[in-house]
Amino acid sequence: MTSEVDDAHPIEPPNGELTSANDAHRYVSDHCLNDGPVGQVGLEVEAHCFDLADPMRRPGWDELTEIISGISALPGGSAVTVEPGGAVELSGPPMVGPLAAIAAMQADRAALRATFAQAGLGLVLLGADPLRPAKRVNPGPRYQAMETFFKASDTGAAGAAMMTSTASIQINLDAGPRAGWAHRVRLAHALGPTMIAIAANSPLLGGKFAGWRSARQHVWSQLDSARCGPVLGANGDDPARDWARYALKAPVMLVKSPEVIPLTTWVPFADWADGRVQLGDRRPTHSDLDYHLTTLFPPVRPRRWLEIRYLDSVPDAVWPAVVFTLVTLLDDPAAADIAAEATESVATAWDRAAQIGLGDRRLADAAAICVQAAAERAPAELEESMQQLVRSVEQGRCPADDFSDRVVKYGIAPAVTHLAQGEL
């Protein structure tokens, strides 16, 4: 398991031609999850990049890549990449346990912030850009093609916001023993609404209040569910088969032949694999299928490990506690049992969690139980962060509420600049 696999350059699979949708289904289900113990944790942290002197200006591609090219190896081993809208992502290597992963990411965050500060830029942990309109700065052909696909599928505005105005903290965990896959994947989904309510941190988008505590989650919900909805099937008893079925029903977004060709019509991958449609004047290969999988963005994505994608990017003071909470609720058997029971009644309340968060009594109750279970297991190194998270949940508050208060008091641009300067 690793948290640093570039979606634009997936690991090279066998490259024979697929003979049918059944062949593709077999390939996906056989390779999507690794059977083994739990314990490794990989983190990915995305931060919006702002000019400290002019927060409305979006730093350009050449400017960002020049800064990154001058960075030597980071102390925690993270790779640094630039998202389509100029957000800067740290992707950490897998570590044994959440504490090691958190410590490494904290060190890398500090080093990266210092480097960007020297260039007059600040890195802000918010789930959505509260100030600037959506705009792509990454010139990569993959993102140009994605832009074209979203416009053709009548989700152009949501697609642009998703690519260029949102940021998250992603947590990568081992899939675990095969016998426990169904329970583990179901719990990872069931925890989604509760964790969204706890970590919501995007009350504004594009210069105005969005009416959602997690505008980021709302943006994702506006994209087609065949590509961005939850993976679980009717009963969730076989997550590998569920993922294969999901992948084959999902429309092909782009084809590499060898240039990147965007699609402007709805073609499920199964139709291409079965030969009902030819894209790029050919049948698909295993490489095409592997690339197709990188264009699917469900809240929990199987990538041999489990990639948890539903958390907003949250402030440095609390993201360690948020990470520890989610990892503990999935990896600690006793805590997992507590979480499963606590979240049962809100396991599908995705939109409610994103809109009103802990203002929903059932979500607030589930959050209190889950955070307390994690706090009881937290090491001394995380005590301050965990205490802050516990207090916030007890008060029915999330990071979005704190940022909203700043905006009301100072205005959007000053509030962003305060965060970009590292002010709490």
mmCIF file with all atom_site columns, C-alpha atoms in Angstrom, residues 75-282:
data_model
loop_
_atom_site.group_PDB
_atom_site.id
_atom_site.type_symbol
_atom_site.label_atom_id
_atom_site.label_alt_id
_atom_site.label_comp_id
_atom_site.label_asym_id
_atom_site.label_entity_id
_atom_site.label_seq_id
_atom_site.pdbx_PDB_ins_code
_atom_site.Cartn_x
_atom_site.Cartn_y
_atom_site.Cartn_z
_atom_site.occupancy
_atom_site.B_iso_or_equiv
_atom_site.pdbx_formal_charge
_atom_site.auth_seq_id
_atom_site.auth_comp_id
_atom_site.auth_asym_id
_atom_site.auth_atom_id
_atom_site.pdbx_PDB_model_num
ATOM 1   C CA . PRO A 1 75  ? 11.702  15.195  6.183   1.00 0.00 ? 75  PRO A CA 1
ATOM 2   C CA . GLY A 1 76  ? 8.647   12.934  6.177   1.00 0.00 ? 76  GLY A CA 1
ATOM 3   C CA . GLY A 1 77  ? 9.168   11.664  2.642   1.00 0.00 ? 77  GLY A CA 1
ATOM 4   C CA . SER A 1 78  ? 6.105   13.252  1.008   1.00 0.00 ? 78  SER A CA 1
ATOM 5   C CA . ALA A 1 79  ? 5.925   13.986  -2.701  1.00 0.00 ? 79  ALA A CA 1
ATOM 6   C CA . VAL A 1 80  ? 4.680   17.427  -3.763  1.00 0.00 ? 80  VAL A CA 1
ATOM 7   C CA . THR A 1 81  ? 2.284   17.875  -6.687  1.00 0.00 ? 81  THR A CA 1
ATOM 8   C CA . VAL A 1 82  ? 0.025   20.622  -8.051  1.00 0.00 ? 82  VAL A CA 1
ATOM 9   C CA . GLU A 1 83  ? -3.702  20.062  -8.477  1.00 0.00 ? 83  GLU A CA 1
ATOM 10  C CA . PRO A 1 84  ? -5.588  21.432  -11.528 1.00 0.00 ? 84  PRO A CA 1
ATOM 11  C CA . GLY A 1 85  ? -6.511  24.717  -9.828  1.00 0.00 ? 85  GLY A CA 1
ATOM 12  C CA . GLY A 1 86  ? -3.119  25.284  -8.227  1.00 0.00 ? 86  GLY A CA 1
ATOM 13  C CA . ALA A 1 87  ? -3.755  23.617  -4.879  1.00 0.00 ? 87  ALA A CA 1
ATOM 14  C CA . VAL A 1 88  ? -0.582  21.997  -3.567  1.00 0.00 ? 88  VAL A CA 1
ATOM 15  C CA . GLU A 1 89  ? -0.750  18.390  -2.418  1.00 0.00 ? 89  GLU A CA 1
ATOM 16  C CA . LEU A 1 90  ? 1.545   16.477  -0.091  1.00 0.00 ? 90  LEU A CA 1
ATOM 17  C CA . SER A 1 91  ? 1.372   12.709  -0.594  1.00 0.00 ? 91  SER A CA 1
ATOM 18  C CA . GLY A 1 92  ? 3.073   10.805  2.193   1.00 0.00 ? 92  GLY A CA 1
ATOM 19  C CA . PRO A 1 93  ? 4.542   7.315   2.068   1.00 0.00 ? 93  PRO A CA 1
ATOM 20  C CA . PRO A 1 94  ? 2.812   4.538   4.027   1.00 0.00 ? 94  PRO A CA 1
ATOM 21  C CA . MET A 1 95  ? 3.715   4.435   7.705   1.00 0.00 ? 95  MET A CA 1
ATOM 22  C CA . VAL A 1 96  ? 3.019   1.896   10.415  1.00 0.00 ? 96  VAL A CA 1
ATOM 23  C CA . GLY A 1 97  ? 0.133   3.316   12.412  1.00 0.00 ? 97  GLY A CA 1
ATOM 24  C CA . PRO A 1 98  ? -1.532  6.727   12.418  1.00 0.00 ? 98  PRO A CA 1
ATOM 25  C CA . LEU A 1 99  ? 0.896   8.423   14.806  1.00 0.00 ? 99  LEU A CA 1
ATOM 26  C CA . ALA A 1 100 ? 3.910   7.913   12.538  1.00 0.00 ? 100 ALA A CA 1
ATOM 27  C CA . ALA A 1 101 ? 1.950   9.038   9.469   1.00 0.00 ? 101 ALA A CA 1
ATOM 28  C CA . ILE A 1 102 ? 0.684   12.144  11.267  1.00 0.00 ? 102 ILE A CA 1
ATOM 29  C CA . ALA A 1 103 ? 4.133   13.111  12.577  1.00 0.00 ? 103 ALA A CA 1
ATOM 30  C CA . ALA A 1 104 ? 5.703   12.748  9.135   1.00 0.00 ? 104 ALA A CA 1
ATOM 31  C CA . MET A 1 105 ? 2.972   14.829  7.496   1.00 0.00 ? 105 MET A CA 1
ATOM 32  C CA . GLN A 1 106 ? 3.239   17.533  10.162  1.00 0.00 ? 106 GLN A CA 1
ATOM 33  C CA . ALA A 1 107 ? 6.960   17.831  9.484   1.00 0.00 ? 107 ALA A CA 1
ATOM 34  C CA . ASP A 1 108 ? 6.404   18.038  5.746   1.00 0.00 ? 108 ASP A CA 1
ATOM 35  C CA . ARG A 1 109 ? 3.602   20.583  6.132   1.00 0.00 ? 109 ARG A CA 1
ATOM 36  C CA . ALA A 1 110 ? 5.887   22.821  8.211   1.00 0.00 ? 110 ALA A CA 1
ATOM 37  C CA . ALA A 1 111 ? 8.743   22.576  5.711   1.00 0.00 ? 111 ALA A CA 1
ATOM 38  C CA . LEU A 1 112 ? 6.501   23.225  2.709   1.00 0.00 ? 112 LEU A CA 1
ATOM 39  C CA . ARG A 1 113 ? 4.777   26.195  4.327   1.00 0.00 ? 113 ARG A CA 1
ATOM 40  C CA . ALA A 1 114 ? 8.153   27.769  5.130   1.00 0.00 ? 114 ALA A CA 1
ATOM 41  C CA . THR A 1 115 ? 9.306   27.389  1.521   1.00 0.00 ? 115 THR A CA 1
ATOM 42  C CA . PHE A 1 116 ? 6.125   28.888  0.085   1.00 0.00 ? 116 PHE A CA 1
ATOM 43  C CA . ALA A 1 117 ? 6.174   31.722  2.632   1.00 0.00 ? 117 ALA A CA 1
ATOM 44  C CA . GLN A 1 118 ? 9.611   32.748  1.323   1.00 0.00 ? 118 GLN A CA 1
ATOM 45  C CA . ALA A 1 119 ? 7.971   33.139  -2.079  1.00 0.00 ? 119 ALA A CA 1
ATOM 46  C CA . GLY A 1 120 ? 5.162   35.266  -0.613  1.00 0.00 ? 120 GLY A CA 1
ATOM 47  C CA . LEU A 1 121 ? 2.579   32.482  -0.792  1.00 0.00 ? 121 LEU A CA 1
ATOM 48  C CA . GLY A 1 122 ? 0.485   30.780  1.866   1.00 0.00 ? 122 GLY A CA 1
ATOM 49  C CA . LEU A 1 123 ? -1.027  27.289  1.950   1.00 0.00 ? 123 LEU A CA 1
ATOM 50  C CA . VAL A 1 124 ? -4.558  27.251  3.366   1.00 0.00 ? 124 VAL A CA 1
ATOM 51  C CA . LEU A 1 125 ? -6.375  24.160  4.616   1.00 0.00 ? 125 LEU A CA 1
ATOM 52  C CA . LEU A 1 126 ? -10.003 24.668  3.591   1.00 0.00 ? 126 LEU A CA 1
ATOM 53  C CA . GLY A 1 127 ? -12.330 22.247  1.832   1.00 0.00 ? 127 GLY A CA 1
ATOM 54  C CA . ALA A 1 128 ? -13.210 24.807  -0.845  1.00 0.00 ? 128 ALA A CA 1
ATOM 55  C CA . ASP A 1 129 ? -11.705 28.028  -2.149  1.00 0.00 ? 129 ASP A CA 1
ATOM 56  C CA . PRO A 1 130 ? -13.856 30.686  -0.456  1.00 0.00 ? 130 PRO A CA 1
ATOM 57  C CA . LEU A 1 131 ? -12.703 33.607  -2.575  1.00 0.00 ? 131 LEU A CA 1
ATOM 58  C CA . ARG A 1 132 ? -11.669 32.984  -6.183  1.00 0.00 ? 132 ARG A CA 1
ATOM 59  C CA . PRO A 1 133 ? -13.718 31.742  -9.134  1.00 0.00 ? 133 PRO A CA 1
ATOM 60  C CA . ALA A 1 134 ? -12.908 28.305  -10.544 1.00 0.00 ? 134 ALA A CA 1
ATOM 61  C CA . LYS A 1 135 ? -9.949  28.333  -12.929 1.00 0.00 ? 135 LYS A CA 1
ATOM 62  C CA . ARG A 1 136 ? -7.599  25.631  -14.152 1.00 0.00 ? 136 ARG A CA 1
ATOM 63  C CA . VAL A 1 137 ? -3.851  26.397  -14.106 1.00 0.00 ? 137 VAL A CA 1
ATOM 64  C CA . ASN A 1 138 ? -2.450  22.878  -14.592 1.00 0.00 ? 138 ASN A CA 1
ATOM 65  C CA . PRO A 1 139 ? -1.983  22.556  -18.380 1.00 0.00 ? 139 PRO A CA 1
ATOM 66  C CA . GLY A 1 140 ? -1.883  18.747  -18.393 1.00 0.00 ? 140 GLY A CA 1
ATOM 67  C CA . PRO A 1 141 ? -3.890  17.085  -21.192 1.00 0.00 ? 141 PRO A CA 1
ATOM 68  C CA . ARG A 1 142 ? -5.646  14.856  -18.649 1.00 0.00 ? 142 ARG A CA 1
ATOM 69  C CA . TYR A 1 143 ? -7.256  17.871  -17.000 1.00 0.00 ? 143 TYR A CA 1
ATOM 70  C CA . GLN A 1 144 ? -8.096  19.524  -20.313 1.00 0.00 ? 144 GLN A CA 1
ATOM 71  C CA . ALA A 1 145 ? -9.897  16.320  -21.295 1.00 0.00 ? 145 ALA A CA 1
ATOM 72  C CA . MET A 1 146 ? -11.727 16.129  -17.973 1.00 0.00 ? 146 MET A CA 1
ATOM 73  C CA . GLU A 1 147 ? -12.898 19.713  -18.466 1.00 0.00 ? 147 GLU A CA 1
ATOM 74  C CA . THR A 1 148 ? -14.258 18.831  -21.900 1.00 0.00 ? 148 THR A CA 1
ATOM 75  C CA . PHE A 1 149 ? -16.020 15.721  -20.604 1.00 0.00 ? 149 PHE A CA 1
ATOM 76  C CA . PHE A 1 150 ? -17.736 17.557  -17.754 1.00 0.00 ? 150 PHE A CA 1
ATOM 77  C CA . LYS A 1 151 ? -18.983 20.301  -20.079 1.00 0.00 ? 151 LYS A CA 1
ATOM 78  C CA . ALA A 1 152 ? -20.353 17.716  -22.519 1.00 0.00 ? 152 ALA A CA 1
ATOM 79  C CA . SER A 1 153 ? -22.173 15.907  -19.705 1.00 0.00 ? 153 SER A CA 1
ATOM 80  C CA . ASP A 1 154 ? -23.854 19.111  -18.444 1.00 0.00 ? 154 ASP A CA 1
ATOM 81  C CA . THR A 1 155 ? -21.807 19.182  -15.245 1.00 0.00 ? 155 THR A CA 1
ATOM 82  C CA . GLY A 1 156 ? -19.299 21.778  -16.405 1.00 0.00 ? 156 GLY A CA 1
ATOM 83  C CA . ALA A 1 157 ? -19.651 24.135  -13.442 1.00 0.00 ? 157 ALA A CA 1
ATOM 84  C CA . ALA A 1 158 ? -19.537 21.366  -10.835 1.00 0.00 ? 158 ALA A CA 1
ATOM 85  C CA . GLY A 1 159 ? -16.668 19.673  -12.655 1.00 0.00 ? 159 GLY A CA 1
ATOM 86  C CA . ALA A 1 160 ? -14.652 22.887  -12.780 1.00 0.00 ? 160 ALA A CA 1
ATOM 87  C CA . ALA A 1 161 ? -15.297 23.555  -9.085  1.00 0.00 ? 161 ALA A CA 1
ATOM 88  C CA . MET A 1 162 ? -14.357 19.989  -8.168  1.00 0.00 ? 162 MET A CA 1
ATOM 89  C CA . MET A 1 163 ? -11.081 20.136  -10.087 1.00 0.00 ? 163 MET A CA 1
ATOM 90  C CA . THR A 1 164 ? -9.962  23.660  -9.235  1.00 0.00 ? 164 THR A CA 1
ATOM 91  C CA . SER A 1 165 ? -11.744 24.845  -6.072  1.00 0.00 ? 165 SER A CA 1
ATOM 92  C CA . THR A 1 166 ? -11.849 21.901  -3.649  1.00 0.00 ? 166 THR A CA 1
ATOM 93  C CA . ALA A 1 167 ? -9.273  20.351  -1.345  1.00 0.00 ? 167 ALA A CA 1
ATOM 94  C CA . SER A 1 168 ? -9.301  17.333  0.946   1.00 0.00 ? 168 SER A CA 1
ATOM 95  C CA . ILE A 1 169 ? -7.384  15.202  3.352   1.00 0.00 ? 169 ILE A CA 1
ATOM 96  C CA . GLN A 1 170 ? -7.306  11.640  2.031   1.00 0.00 ? 170 GLN A CA 1
ATOM 97  C CA . ILE A 1 171 ? -6.525  8.669   4.217   1.00 0.00 ? 171 ILE A CA 1
ATOM 98  C CA . ASN A 1 172 ? -5.176  5.426   2.761   1.00 0.00 ? 172 ASN A CA 1
ATOM 99  C CA . LEU A 1 173 ? -5.593  2.235   4.768   1.00 0.00 ? 173 LEU A CA 1
ATOM 100 C CA . ASP A 1 174 ? -4.874  -1.439  4.180   1.00 0.00 ? 174 ASP A CA 1
ATOM 101 C CA . ALA A 1 175 ? -7.814  -3.406  2.824   1.00 0.00 ? 175 ALA A CA 1
ATOM 102 C CA . GLY A 1 176 ? -7.253  -5.990  5.564   1.00 0.00 ? 176 GLY A CA 1
ATOM 103 C CA . PRO A 1 177 ? -7.912  -9.751  5.543   1.00 0.00 ? 177 PRO A CA 1
ATOM 104 C CA . ARG A 1 178 ? -10.190 -10.913 2.737   1.00 0.00 ? 178 ARG A CA 1
ATOM 105 C CA . ALA A 1 179 ? -12.706 -12.394 5.175   1.00 0.00 ? 179 ALA A CA 1
ATOM 106 C CA . GLY A 1 180 ? -13.264 -8.937  6.666   1.00 0.00 ? 180 GLY A CA 1
ATOM 107 C CA . TRP A 1 181 ? -13.461 -6.891  3.457   1.00 0.00 ? 181 TRP A CA 1
ATOM 108 C CA . ALA A 1 182 ? -17.244 -6.610  3.386   1.00 0.00 ? 182 ALA A CA 1
ATOM 109 C CA . HIS A 1 183 ? -17.529 -5.377  6.968   1.00 0.00 ? 183 HIS A CA 1
ATOM 110 C CA . ARG A 1 184 ? -14.562 -3.012  6.577   1.00 0.00 ? 184 ARG A CA 1
ATOM 111 C CA . VAL A 1 185 ? -15.794 -1.412  3.366   1.00 0.00 ? 185 VAL A CA 1
ATOM 112 C CA . ARG A 1 186 ? -19.348 -1.099  4.716   1.00 0.00 ? 186 ARG A CA 1
ATOM 113 C CA . LEU A 1 187 ? -18.020 0.632   7.831   1.00 0.00 ? 187 LEU A CA 1
ATOM 114 C CA . ALA A 1 188 ? -15.795 2.962   5.791   1.00 0.00 ? 188 ALA A CA 1
ATOM 115 C CA . HIS A 1 189 ? -18.944 4.069   3.940   1.00 0.00 ? 189 HIS A CA 1
ATOM 116 C CA . ALA A 1 190 ? -21.146 4.181   7.051   1.00 0.00 ? 190 ALA A CA 1
ATOM 117 C CA . LEU A 1 191 ? -18.651 6.487   8.761   1.00 0.00 ? 191 LEU A CA 1
ATOM 118 C CA . GLY A 1 192 ? -18.781 8.918   5.835   1.00 0.00 ? 192 GLY A CA 1
ATOM 119 C CA . PRO A 1 193 ? -21.681 11.170  6.882   1.00 0.00 ? 193 PRO A CA 1
ATOM 120 C CA . THR A 1 194 ? -20.564 11.341  10.518  1.00 0.00 ? 194 THR A CA 1
ATOM 121 C CA . MET A 1 195 ? -16.965 12.179  9.585   1.00 0.00 ? 195 MET A CA 1
ATOM 122 C CA . ILE A 1 196 ? -18.152 14.752  7.023   1.00 0.00 ? 196 ILE A CA 1
ATOM 123 C CA . ALA A 1 197 ? -20.211 16.433  9.753   1.00 0.00 ? 197 ALA A CA 1
ATOM 124 C CA . ILE A 1 198 ? -17.218 16.433  12.116  1.00 0.00 ? 198 ILE A CA 1
ATOM 125 C CA . ALA A 1 199 ? -14.710 17.750  9.563   1.00 0.00 ? 199 ALA A CA 1
ATOM 126 C CA . ALA A 1 200 ? -16.858 20.027  7.367   1.00 0.00 ? 200 ALA A CA 1
ATOM 127 C CA . ASN A 1 201 ? -14.708 23.032  6.474   1.00 0.00 ? 201 ASN A CA 1
ATOM 128 C CA . SER A 1 202 ? -16.016 24.672  3.319   1.00 0.00 ? 202 SER A CA 1
ATOM 129 C CA . PRO A 1 203 ? -18.875 27.060  4.100   1.00 0.00 ? 203 PRO A CA 1
ATOM 130 C CA . LEU A 1 204 ? -17.990 29.428  1.256   1.00 0.00 ? 204 LEU A CA 1
ATOM 131 C CA . LEU A 1 205 ? -17.285 28.866  -2.423  1.00 0.00 ? 205 LEU A CA 1
ATOM 132 C CA . GLY A 1 206 ? -16.307 31.416  -5.053  1.00 0.00 ? 206 GLY A CA 1
ATOM 133 C CA . GLY A 1 207 ? -16.826 34.502  -2.894  1.00 0.00 ? 207 GLY A CA 1
ATOM 134 C CA . LYS A 1 208 ? -20.091 33.724  -1.118  1.00 0.00 ? 208 LYS A CA 1
ATOM 135 C CA . PHE A 1 209 ? -21.650 31.557  1.548   1.00 0.00 ? 209 PHE A CA 1
ATOM 136 C CA . ALA A 1 210 ? -22.748 28.317  -0.072  1.00 0.00 ? 210 ALA A CA 1
ATOM 137 C CA . GLY A 1 211 ? -25.489 27.323  2.368   1.00 0.00 ? 211 GLY A CA 1
ATOM 138 C CA . TRP A 1 212 ? -23.559 24.131  3.139   1.00 0.00 ? 212 TRP A CA 1
ATOM 139 C CA . ARG A 1 213 ? -21.035 23.479  5.869   1.00 0.00 ? 213 ARG A CA 1
ATOM 140 C CA . SER A 1 214 ? -19.226 21.301  3.329   1.00 0.00 ? 214 SER A CA 1
ATOM 141 C CA . ALA A 1 215 ? -19.606 22.962  -0.050  1.00 0.00 ? 215 ALA A CA 1
ATOM 142 C CA . ARG A 1 216 ? -16.930 20.558  -1.217  1.00 0.00 ? 216 ARG A CA 1
ATOM 143 C CA . GLN A 1 217 ? -19.171 17.568  -0.572  1.00 0.00 ? 217 GLN A CA 1
ATOM 144 C CA . HIS A 1 218 ? -22.077 19.384  -2.237  1.00 0.00 ? 218 HIS A CA 1
ATOM 145 C CA . VAL A 1 219 ? -19.972 19.961  -5.360  1.00 0.00 ? 219 VAL A CA 1
ATOM 146 C CA . TRP A 1 220 ? -19.106 16.271  -5.545  1.00 0.00 ? 220 TRP A CA 1
ATOM 147 C CA . SER A 1 221 ? -22.773 15.338  -5.143  1.00 0.00 ? 221 SER A CA 1
ATOM 148 C CA . GLN A 1 222 ? -23.628 17.376  -8.255  1.00 0.00 ? 222 GLN A CA 1
ATOM 149 C CA . LEU A 1 223 ? -21.408 15.186  -10.449 1.00 0.00 ? 223 LEU A CA 1
ATOM 150 C CA . ASP A 1 224 ? -22.790 11.988  -11.923 1.00 0.00 ? 224 ASP A CA 1
ATOM 151 C CA . SER A 1 225 ? -23.251 9.222   -9.361  1.00 0.00 ? 225 SER A CA 1
ATOM 152 C CA . ALA A 1 226 ? -21.910 6.640   -11.830 1.00 0.00 ? 226 ALA A CA 1
ATOM 153 C CA . ARG A 1 227 ? -18.489 8.222   -11.359 1.00 0.00 ? 227 ARG A CA 1
ATOM 154 C CA . CYS A 1 228 ? -18.635 9.849   -7.925  1.00 0.00 ? 228 CYS A CA 1
ATOM 155 C CA . GLY A 1 229 ? -21.317 8.030   -5.937  1.00 0.00 ? 229 GLY A CA 1
ATOM 156 C CA . PRO A 1 230 ? -20.708 5.333   -3.290  1.00 0.00 ? 230 PRO A CA 1
ATOM 157 C CA . VAL A 1 231 ? -19.504 1.958   -4.574  1.00 0.00 ? 231 VAL A CA 1
ATOM 158 C CA . LEU A 1 232 ? -21.564 -0.360  -2.374  1.00 0.00 ? 232 LEU A CA 1
ATOM 159 C CA . GLY A 1 233 ? -23.980 -2.730  -4.090  1.00 0.00 ? 233 GLY A CA 1
ATOM 160 C CA . ALA A 1 234 ? -27.326 -3.949  -2.773  1.00 0.00 ? 234 ALA A CA 1
ATOM 161 C CA . ASN A 1 235 ? -25.898 -5.686  0.285   1.00 0.00 ? 235 ASN A CA 1
ATOM 162 C CA . GLY A 1 236 ? -22.184 -4.866  0.203   1.00 0.00 ? 236 GLY A CA 1
ATOM 163 C CA . ASP A 1 237 ? -21.229 -8.500  0.795   1.00 0.00 ? 237 ASP A CA 1
ATOM 164 C CA . ASP A 1 238 ? -18.587 -8.543  -1.966  1.00 0.00 ? 238 ASP A CA 1
ATOM 165 C CA . PRO A 1 239 ? -16.856 -5.160  -2.339  1.00 0.00 ? 239 PRO A CA 1
ATOM 166 C CA . ALA A 1 240 ? -14.485 -6.432  -5.042  1.00 0.00 ? 240 ALA A CA 1
ATOM 167 C CA . ARG A 1 241 ? -17.420 -7.429  -7.263  1.00 0.00 ? 241 ARG A CA 1
ATOM 168 C CA . ASP A 1 242 ? -19.240 -4.207  -6.383  1.00 0.00 ? 242 ASP A CA 1
ATOM 169 C CA . TRP A 1 243 ? -16.219 -2.170  -7.515  1.00 0.00 ? 243 TRP A CA 1
ATOM 170 C CA . ALA A 1 244 ? -15.902 -4.132  -10.745 1.00 0.00 ? 244 ALA A CA 1
ATOM 171 C CA . ARG A 1 245 ? -19.601 -3.633  -11.507 1.00 0.00 ? 245 ARG A CA 1
ATOM 172 C CA . TYR A 1 246 ? -19.335 0.071   -10.697 1.00 0.00 ? 246 TYR A CA 1
ATOM 173 C CA . ALA A 1 247 ? -16.262 0.499   -12.907 1.00 0.00 ? 247 ALA A CA 1
ATOM 174 C CA . LEU A 1 248 ? -17.828 -1.185  -15.908 1.00 0.00 ? 248 LEU A CA 1
ATOM 175 C CA . LYS A 1 249 ? -21.056 0.825   -15.682 1.00 0.00 ? 249 LYS A CA 1
ATOM 176 C CA . ALA A 1 250 ? -19.157 4.119   -15.365 1.00 0.00 ? 250 ALA A CA 1
ATOM 177 C CA . PRO A 1 251 ? -18.743 6.106   -18.591 1.00 0.00 ? 251 PRO A CA 1
ATOM 178 C CA . VAL A 1 252 ? -15.322 6.407   -20.178 1.00 0.00 ? 252 VAL A CA 1
ATOM 179 C CA . MET A 1 253 ? -14.040 9.937   -19.645 1.00 0.00 ? 253 MET A CA 1
ATOM 180 C CA . LEU A 1 254 ? -10.961 9.919   -21.867 1.00 0.00 ? 254 LEU A CA 1
ATOM 181 C CA . VAL A 1 255 ? -8.820  7.598   -23.973 1.00 0.00 ? 255 VAL A CA 1
ATOM 182 C CA . LYS A 1 256 ? -5.034  7.631   -24.403 1.00 0.00 ? 256 LYS A CA 1
ATOM 183 C CA . SER A 1 257 ? -4.217  6.731   -28.016 1.00 0.00 ? 257 SER A CA 1
ATOM 184 C CA . PRO A 1 258 ? -1.424  7.827   -27.364 1.00 0.00 ? 258 PRO A CA 1
ATOM 185 C CA . GLU A 1 259 ? -2.634  11.421  -27.047 1.00 0.00 ? 259 GLU A CA 1
ATOM 186 C CA . VAL A 1 260 ? -5.432  12.052  -24.574 1.00 0.00 ? 260 VAL A CA 1
ATOM 187 C CA . ILE A 1 261 ? -8.836  12.103  -26.307 1.00 0.00 ? 261 ILE A CA 1
ATOM 188 C CA . PRO A 1 262 ? -11.835 13.343  -24.267 1.00 0.00 ? 262 PRO A CA 1
ATOM 189 C CA . LEU A 1 263 ? -15.203 11.709  -24.767 1.00 0.00 ? 263 LEU A CA 1
ATOM 190 C CA . THR A 1 264 ? -18.301 13.815  -25.326 1.00 0.00 ? 264 THR A CA 1
ATOM 191 C CA . THR A 1 265 ? -20.805 10.950  -25.382 1.00 0.00 ? 265 THR A CA 1
ATOM 192 C CA . TRP A 1 266 ? -21.852 8.516   -22.652 1.00 0.00 ? 266 TRP A CA 1
ATOM 193 C CA . VAL A 1 267 ? -20.053 5.193   -23.215 1.00 0.00 ? 267 VAL A CA 1
ATOM 194 C CA . PRO A 1 268 ? -19.982 2.726   -20.289 1.00 0.00 ? 268 PRO A CA 1
ATOM 195 C CA . PHE A 1 269 ? -16.653 0.909   -20.170 1.00 0.00 ? 269 PHE A CA 1
ATOM 196 C CA . ALA A 1 270 ? -18.564 -2.392  -20.516 1.00 0.00 ? 270 ALA A CA 1
ATOM 197 C CA . ASP A 1 271 ? -19.754 -1.336  -23.982 1.00 0.00 ? 271 ASP A CA 1
ATOM 198 C CA . TRP A 1 272 ? -16.186 -0.652  -25.091 1.00 0.00 ? 272 TRP A CA 1
ATOM 199 C CA . ALA A 1 273 ? -14.943 -3.940  -23.629 1.00 0.00 ? 273 ALA A CA 1
ATOM 200 C CA . ASP A 1 274 ? -17.729 -5.920  -25.320 1.00 0.00 ? 274 ASP A CA 1
ATOM 201 C CA . GLY A 1 275 ? -16.974 -4.309  -28.679 1.00 0.00 ? 275 GLY A CA 1
ATOM 202 C CA . ARG A 1 276 ? -20.349 -2.529  -28.968 1.00 0.00 ? 276 ARG A CA 1
ATOM 203 C CA . VAL A 1 277 ? -18.380 0.715   -29.326 1.00 0.00 ? 277 VAL A CA 1
ATOM 204 C CA . GLN A 1 278 ? -14.814 1.290   -30.481 1.00 0.00 ? 278 GLN A CA 1
ATOM 205 C CA . LEU A 1 279 ? -12.881 4.191   -29.003 1.00 0.00 ? 279 LEU A CA 1
ATOM 206 C CA . GLY A 1 280 ? -9.687  5.339   -30.631 1.00 0.00 ? 280 GLY A CA 1
ATOM 207 C CA . ASP A 1 281 ? -10.606 2.848   -33.413 1.00 0.00 ? 281 ASP A CA 1
ATOM 208 C CA . ARG A 1 282 ? -9.751  -0.138  -31.227 1.00 0.00 ? 282 ARG A CA 1
#
